mmCIF file of C-alpha atoms in Angstrom:
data_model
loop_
_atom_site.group_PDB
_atom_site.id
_atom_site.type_symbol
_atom_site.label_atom_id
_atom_site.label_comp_id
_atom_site.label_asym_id
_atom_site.label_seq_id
_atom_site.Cartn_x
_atom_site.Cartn_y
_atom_site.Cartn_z
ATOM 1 C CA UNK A 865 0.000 0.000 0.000
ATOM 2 C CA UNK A 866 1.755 3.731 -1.005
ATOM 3 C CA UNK A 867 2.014 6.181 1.291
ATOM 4 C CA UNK A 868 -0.160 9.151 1.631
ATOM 5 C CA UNK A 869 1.484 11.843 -0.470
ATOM 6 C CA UNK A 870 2.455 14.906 1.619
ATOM 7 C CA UNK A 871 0.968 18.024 0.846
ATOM 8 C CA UNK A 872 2.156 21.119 -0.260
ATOM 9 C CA UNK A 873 3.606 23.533 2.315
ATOM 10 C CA UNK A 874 1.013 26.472 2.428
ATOM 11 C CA UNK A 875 1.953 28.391 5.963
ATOM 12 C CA UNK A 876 4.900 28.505 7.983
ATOM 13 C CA UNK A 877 4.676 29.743 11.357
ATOM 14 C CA UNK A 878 7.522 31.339 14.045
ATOM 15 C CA UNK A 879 7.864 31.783 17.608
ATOM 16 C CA UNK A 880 9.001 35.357 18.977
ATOM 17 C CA UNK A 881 11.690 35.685 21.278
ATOM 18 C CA UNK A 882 14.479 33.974 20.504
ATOM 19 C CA UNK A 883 13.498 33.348 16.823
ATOM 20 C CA UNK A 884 12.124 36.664 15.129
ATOM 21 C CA UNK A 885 13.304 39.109 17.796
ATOM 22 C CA UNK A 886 16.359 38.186 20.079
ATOM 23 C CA UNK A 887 16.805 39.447 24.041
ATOM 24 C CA UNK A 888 19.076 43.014 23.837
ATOM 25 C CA UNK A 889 22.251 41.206 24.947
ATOM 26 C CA UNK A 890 24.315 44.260 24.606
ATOM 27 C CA UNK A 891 21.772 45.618 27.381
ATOM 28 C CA UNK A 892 21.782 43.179 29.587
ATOM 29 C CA UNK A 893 25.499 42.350 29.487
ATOM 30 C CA UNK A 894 25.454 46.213 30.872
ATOM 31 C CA UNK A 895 23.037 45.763 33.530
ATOM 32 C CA UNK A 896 24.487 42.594 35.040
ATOM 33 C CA UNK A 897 28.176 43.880 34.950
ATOM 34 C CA UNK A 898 29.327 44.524 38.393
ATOM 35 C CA UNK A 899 32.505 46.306 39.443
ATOM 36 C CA UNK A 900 35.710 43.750 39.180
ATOM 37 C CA UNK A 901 32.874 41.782 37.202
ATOM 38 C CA UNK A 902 32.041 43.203 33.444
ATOM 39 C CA UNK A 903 30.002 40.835 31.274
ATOM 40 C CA UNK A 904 30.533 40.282 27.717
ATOM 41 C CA UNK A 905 27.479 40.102 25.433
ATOM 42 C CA UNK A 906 28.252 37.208 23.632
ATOM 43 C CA UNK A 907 29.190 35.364 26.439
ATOM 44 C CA UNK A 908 25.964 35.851 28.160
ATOM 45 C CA UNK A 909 24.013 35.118 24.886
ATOM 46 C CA UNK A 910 25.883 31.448 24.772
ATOM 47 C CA UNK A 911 25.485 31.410 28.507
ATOM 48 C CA UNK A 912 21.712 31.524 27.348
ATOM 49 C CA UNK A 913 21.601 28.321 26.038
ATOM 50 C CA UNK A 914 22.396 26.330 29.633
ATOM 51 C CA UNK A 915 19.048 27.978 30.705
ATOM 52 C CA UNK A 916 17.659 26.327 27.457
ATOM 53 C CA UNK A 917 18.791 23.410 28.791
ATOM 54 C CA UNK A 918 17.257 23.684 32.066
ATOM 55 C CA UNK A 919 13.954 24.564 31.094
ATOM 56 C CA UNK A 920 13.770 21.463 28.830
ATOM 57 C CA UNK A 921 15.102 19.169 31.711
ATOM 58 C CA UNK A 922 12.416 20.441 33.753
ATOM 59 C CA UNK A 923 9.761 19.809 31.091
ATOM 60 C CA UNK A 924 10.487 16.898 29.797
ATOM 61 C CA UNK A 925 11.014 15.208 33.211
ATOM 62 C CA UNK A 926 7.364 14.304 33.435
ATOM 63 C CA UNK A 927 5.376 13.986 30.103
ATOM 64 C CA UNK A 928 2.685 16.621 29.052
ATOM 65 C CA UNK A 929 4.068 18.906 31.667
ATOM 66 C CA UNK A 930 3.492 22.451 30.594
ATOM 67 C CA UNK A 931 5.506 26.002 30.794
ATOM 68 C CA UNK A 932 4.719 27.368 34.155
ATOM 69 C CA UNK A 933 6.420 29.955 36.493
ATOM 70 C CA UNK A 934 8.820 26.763 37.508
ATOM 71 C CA UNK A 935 9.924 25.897 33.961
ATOM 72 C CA UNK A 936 11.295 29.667 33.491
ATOM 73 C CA UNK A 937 12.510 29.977 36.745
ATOM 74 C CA UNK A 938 15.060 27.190 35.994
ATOM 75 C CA UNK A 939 15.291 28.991 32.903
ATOM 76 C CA UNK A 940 16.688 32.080 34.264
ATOM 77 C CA UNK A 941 18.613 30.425 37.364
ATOM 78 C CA UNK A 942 20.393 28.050 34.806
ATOM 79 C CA UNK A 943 21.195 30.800 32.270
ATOM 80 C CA UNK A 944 22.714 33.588 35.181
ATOM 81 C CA UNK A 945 24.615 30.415 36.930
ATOM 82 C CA UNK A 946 26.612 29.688 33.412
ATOM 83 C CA UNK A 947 27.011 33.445 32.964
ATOM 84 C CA UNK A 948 29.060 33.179 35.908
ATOM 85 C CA UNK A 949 26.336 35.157 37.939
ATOM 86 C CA UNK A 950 26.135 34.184 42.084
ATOM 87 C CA UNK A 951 22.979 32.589 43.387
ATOM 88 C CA UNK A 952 22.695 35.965 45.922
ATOM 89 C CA UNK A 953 22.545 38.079 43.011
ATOM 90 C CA UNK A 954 19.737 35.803 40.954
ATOM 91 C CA UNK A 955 16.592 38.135 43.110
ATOM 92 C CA UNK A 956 18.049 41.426 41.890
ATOM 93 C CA UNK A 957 18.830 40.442 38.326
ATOM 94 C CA UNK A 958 15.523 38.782 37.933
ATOM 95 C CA UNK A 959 13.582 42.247 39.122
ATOM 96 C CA UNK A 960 16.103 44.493 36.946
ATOM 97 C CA UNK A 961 14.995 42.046 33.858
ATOM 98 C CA UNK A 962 11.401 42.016 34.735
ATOM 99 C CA UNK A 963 11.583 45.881 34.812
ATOM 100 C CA UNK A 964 12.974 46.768 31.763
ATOM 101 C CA UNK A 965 10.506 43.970 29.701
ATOM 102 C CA UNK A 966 7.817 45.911 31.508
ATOM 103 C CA UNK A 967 8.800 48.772 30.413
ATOM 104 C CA UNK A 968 9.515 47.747 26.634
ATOM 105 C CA UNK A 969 10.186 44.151 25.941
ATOM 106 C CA UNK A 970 13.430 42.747 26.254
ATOM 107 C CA UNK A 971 13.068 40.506 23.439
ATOM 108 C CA UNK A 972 13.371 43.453 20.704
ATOM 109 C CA UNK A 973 16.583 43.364 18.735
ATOM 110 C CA UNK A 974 15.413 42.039 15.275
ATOM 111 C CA UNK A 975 18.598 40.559 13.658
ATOM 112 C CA UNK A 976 20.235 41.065 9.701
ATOM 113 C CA UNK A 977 17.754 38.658 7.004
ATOM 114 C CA UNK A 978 14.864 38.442 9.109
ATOM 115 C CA UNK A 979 12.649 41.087 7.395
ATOM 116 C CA UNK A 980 14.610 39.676 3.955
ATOM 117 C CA UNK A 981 13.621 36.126 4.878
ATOM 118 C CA UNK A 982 10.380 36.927 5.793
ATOM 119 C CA UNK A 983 9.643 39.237 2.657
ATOM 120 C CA UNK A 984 10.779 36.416 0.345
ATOM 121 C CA UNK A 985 8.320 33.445 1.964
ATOM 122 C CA UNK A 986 5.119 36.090 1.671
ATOM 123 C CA UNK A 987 6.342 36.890 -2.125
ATOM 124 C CA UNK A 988 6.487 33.429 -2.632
ATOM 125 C CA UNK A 989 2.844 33.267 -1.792
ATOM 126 C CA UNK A 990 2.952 31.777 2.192
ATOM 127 C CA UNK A 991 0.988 32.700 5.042
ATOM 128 C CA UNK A 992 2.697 33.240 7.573
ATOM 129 C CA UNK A 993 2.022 33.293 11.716
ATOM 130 C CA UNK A 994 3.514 34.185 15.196
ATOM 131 C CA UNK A 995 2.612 31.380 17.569
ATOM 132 C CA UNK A 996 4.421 32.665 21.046
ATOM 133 C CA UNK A 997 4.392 32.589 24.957
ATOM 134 C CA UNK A 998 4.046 35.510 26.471
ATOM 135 C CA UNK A 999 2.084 38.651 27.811
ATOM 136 C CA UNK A 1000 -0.028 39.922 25.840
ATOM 137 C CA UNK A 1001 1.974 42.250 23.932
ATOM 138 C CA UNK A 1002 3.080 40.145 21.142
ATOM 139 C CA UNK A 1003 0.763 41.840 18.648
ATOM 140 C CA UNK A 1004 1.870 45.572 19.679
ATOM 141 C CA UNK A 1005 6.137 44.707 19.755
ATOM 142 C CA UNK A 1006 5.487 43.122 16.379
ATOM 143 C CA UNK A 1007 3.822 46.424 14.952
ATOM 144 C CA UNK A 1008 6.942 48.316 16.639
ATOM 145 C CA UNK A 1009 9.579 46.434 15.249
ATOM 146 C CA UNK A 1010 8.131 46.350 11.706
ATOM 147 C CA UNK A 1011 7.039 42.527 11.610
ATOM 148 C CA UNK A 1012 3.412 42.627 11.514
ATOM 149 C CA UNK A 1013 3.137 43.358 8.075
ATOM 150 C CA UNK A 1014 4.171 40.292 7.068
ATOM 151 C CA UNK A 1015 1.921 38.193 9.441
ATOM 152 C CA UNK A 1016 -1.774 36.795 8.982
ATOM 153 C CA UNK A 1017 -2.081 35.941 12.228
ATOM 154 C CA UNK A 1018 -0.205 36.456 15.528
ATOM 155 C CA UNK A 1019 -1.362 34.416 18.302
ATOM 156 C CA UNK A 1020 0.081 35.175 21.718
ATOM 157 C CA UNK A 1021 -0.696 32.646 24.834
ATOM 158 C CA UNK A 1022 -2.208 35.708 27.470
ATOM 159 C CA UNK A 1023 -4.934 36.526 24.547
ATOM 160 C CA UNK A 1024 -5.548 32.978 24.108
ATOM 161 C CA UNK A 1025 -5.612 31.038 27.258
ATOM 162 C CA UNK A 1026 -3.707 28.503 26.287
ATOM 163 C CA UNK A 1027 0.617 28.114 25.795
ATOM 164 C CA UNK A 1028 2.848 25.703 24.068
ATOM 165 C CA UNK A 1029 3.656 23.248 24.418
ATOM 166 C CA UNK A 1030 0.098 22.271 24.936
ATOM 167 C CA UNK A 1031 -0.745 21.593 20.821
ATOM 168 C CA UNK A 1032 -3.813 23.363 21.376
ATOM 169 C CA UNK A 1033 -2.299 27.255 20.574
ATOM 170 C CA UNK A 1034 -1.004 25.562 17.579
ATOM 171 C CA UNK A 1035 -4.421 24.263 16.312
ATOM 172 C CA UNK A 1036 -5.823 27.954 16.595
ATOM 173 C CA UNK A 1037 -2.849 28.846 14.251
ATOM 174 C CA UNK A 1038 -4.004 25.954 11.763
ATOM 175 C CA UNK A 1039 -7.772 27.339 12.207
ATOM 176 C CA UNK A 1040 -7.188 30.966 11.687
ATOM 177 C CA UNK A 1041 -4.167 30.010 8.499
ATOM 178 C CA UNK A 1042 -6.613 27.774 7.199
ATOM 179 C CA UNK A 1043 -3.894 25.194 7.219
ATOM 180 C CA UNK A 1044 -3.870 21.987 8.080
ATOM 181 C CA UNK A 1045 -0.835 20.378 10.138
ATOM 182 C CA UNK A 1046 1.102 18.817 7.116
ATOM 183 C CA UNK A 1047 0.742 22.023 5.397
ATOM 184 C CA UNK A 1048 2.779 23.924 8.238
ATOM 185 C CA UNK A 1049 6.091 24.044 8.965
ATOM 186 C CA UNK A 1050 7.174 25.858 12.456
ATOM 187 C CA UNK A 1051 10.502 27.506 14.292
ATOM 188 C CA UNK A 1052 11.039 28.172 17.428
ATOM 189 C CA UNK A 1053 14.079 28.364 19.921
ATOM 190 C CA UNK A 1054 13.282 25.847 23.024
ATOM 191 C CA UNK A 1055 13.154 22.358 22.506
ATOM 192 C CA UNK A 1056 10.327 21.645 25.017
ATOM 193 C CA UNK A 1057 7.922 24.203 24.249
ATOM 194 C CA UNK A 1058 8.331 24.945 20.561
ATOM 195 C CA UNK A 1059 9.530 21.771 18.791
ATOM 196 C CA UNK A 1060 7.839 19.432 21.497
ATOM 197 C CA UNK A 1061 4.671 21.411 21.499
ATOM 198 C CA UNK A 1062 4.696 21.376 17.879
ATOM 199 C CA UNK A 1063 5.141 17.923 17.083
ATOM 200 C CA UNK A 1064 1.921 17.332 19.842
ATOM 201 C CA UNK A 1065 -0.099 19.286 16.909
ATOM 202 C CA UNK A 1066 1.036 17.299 14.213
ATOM 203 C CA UNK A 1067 3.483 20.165 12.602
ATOM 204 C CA UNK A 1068 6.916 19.687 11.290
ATOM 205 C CA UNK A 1069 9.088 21.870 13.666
ATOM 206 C CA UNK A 1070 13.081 23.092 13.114
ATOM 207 C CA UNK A 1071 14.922 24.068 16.451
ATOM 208 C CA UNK A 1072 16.587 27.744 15.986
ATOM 209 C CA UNK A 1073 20.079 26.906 17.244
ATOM 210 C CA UNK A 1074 21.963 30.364 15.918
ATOM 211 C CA UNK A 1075 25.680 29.844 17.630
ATOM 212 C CA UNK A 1076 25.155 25.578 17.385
ATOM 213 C CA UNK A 1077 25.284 25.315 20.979
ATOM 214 C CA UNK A 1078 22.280 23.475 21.347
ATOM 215 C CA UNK A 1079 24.134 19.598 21.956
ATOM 216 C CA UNK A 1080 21.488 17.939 23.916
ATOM 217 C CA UNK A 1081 18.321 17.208 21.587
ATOM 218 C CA UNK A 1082 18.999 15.335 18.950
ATOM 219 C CA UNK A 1083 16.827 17.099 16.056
ATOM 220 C CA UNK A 1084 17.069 19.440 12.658
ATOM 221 C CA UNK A 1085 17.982 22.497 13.473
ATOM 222 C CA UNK A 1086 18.654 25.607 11.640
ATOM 223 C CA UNK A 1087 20.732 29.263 12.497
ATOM 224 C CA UNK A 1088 18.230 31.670 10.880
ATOM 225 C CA UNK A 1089 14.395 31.925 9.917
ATOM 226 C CA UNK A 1090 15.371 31.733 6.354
ATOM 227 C CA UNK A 1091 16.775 28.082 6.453
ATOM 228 C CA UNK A 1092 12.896 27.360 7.587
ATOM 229 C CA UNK A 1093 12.064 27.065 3.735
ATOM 230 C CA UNK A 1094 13.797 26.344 0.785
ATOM 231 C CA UNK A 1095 12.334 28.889 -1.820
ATOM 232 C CA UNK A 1096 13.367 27.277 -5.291
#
């Protein structure tokens, strides 16, 4: 008996941070630094990827467990312990962060070939979406940044009710794309939530892994947005 023949790819869809807009390193290097203790940007951007690897420890410890306060708690005490960060400092960097994304979100430096990337996959006749985790404010940063042109639909967990990796935010991306899940393909930049959650909706996923630091999952992976989709 032959195999069902896959169909066409019709939508692709992106997470946020981490994937279309990247945390202000530079600023947070700055804000971290201590006297007799400057941080370098880069470091703390690969020092990033150790909270990565916390937060999908913690999830995929227990299956269907989903993102809570916990999950990015390990996030953030993972990522300042490889940044070389003490424990007694972890309360007052985690208020100084949650501060300035208050104030403007931290996830807002959009880097060189994203609006390229994205420009060529909507000439090329795909609909694209924003499926993220956050609060609220997805739809506004992506209208400040310049993004939301290029998006049909931006769903954001706080306006839904619902976060990855539970597959149900994804099938309100399929609904409002008029997709189905094997005419999707999805990036994202955490294992657990994106590519895991994902997969739970039936969706072909690719694991943003920009400086290839990301050793622990074994699964396709790409350094930019425009690797998502070969455009012949």
């Amino acid at each position: 008996m032959k195999s069902k023949a896959k169909k066409k790819l019709k939508a692709l869809l992106f997470d946020f941070g981490g994937t279309l807009a990247f945390l202000d390193f530079e600023l947070l290097a700055r804000e971290f630094s201590r006297e007799g203790r400057k941080l370098d940007a880069l470091a703390l951007e690969h020092a990033e990827y150790a909270g990565r690897a916390a937060i999908d420890r913690h999830l995929m410890s227990v299956p269907g467990k989903q993102a809570d306060y916990a999950a990015y708690e390990h996030f953030f005490r993972g990522w300042m312990t490889a940044a070389g960060i003490p424990e007694e400092e972890f309360r007052e960097c985690a208020a100084k962060f949650g501060a300035i994304h208050r104030e403007a979100t931290l996830w807002r430096v959009v880097r060189p070939g994203t609006f390229e990337a994205l420009e060529a996959f909507k000439s090329a006749g795909y609909r694209l979406g924003i499926v993220s985790n956050a609060e609220g404010q997805v739809e506004a940063d992506a209208k400040r940044f310049g993004l939301a042109p290029y998006f049909d639909v931006i769903i954001d967990s706080q306006v839904v009710g619902v976060a990855k990796p539970d597959p149900r935010i994804f099938q309100i991306a399929l609904e409002r794309l008029g997709a189905g899940p094997d005419e999707v393909r999805f990036a994202g930049d955490i294992y657990s939530i994106d590519v895991e959650g994902a997969r739970a909706a039936g969706i072909e996923a690719r694991l943003v892994d920009q400086h290839q630091r990301y050793t622990w999952v074994d699964h396709e992976k790409i350094r930019h947005i425009r690797e998502l989709h070969r455009i012949d």
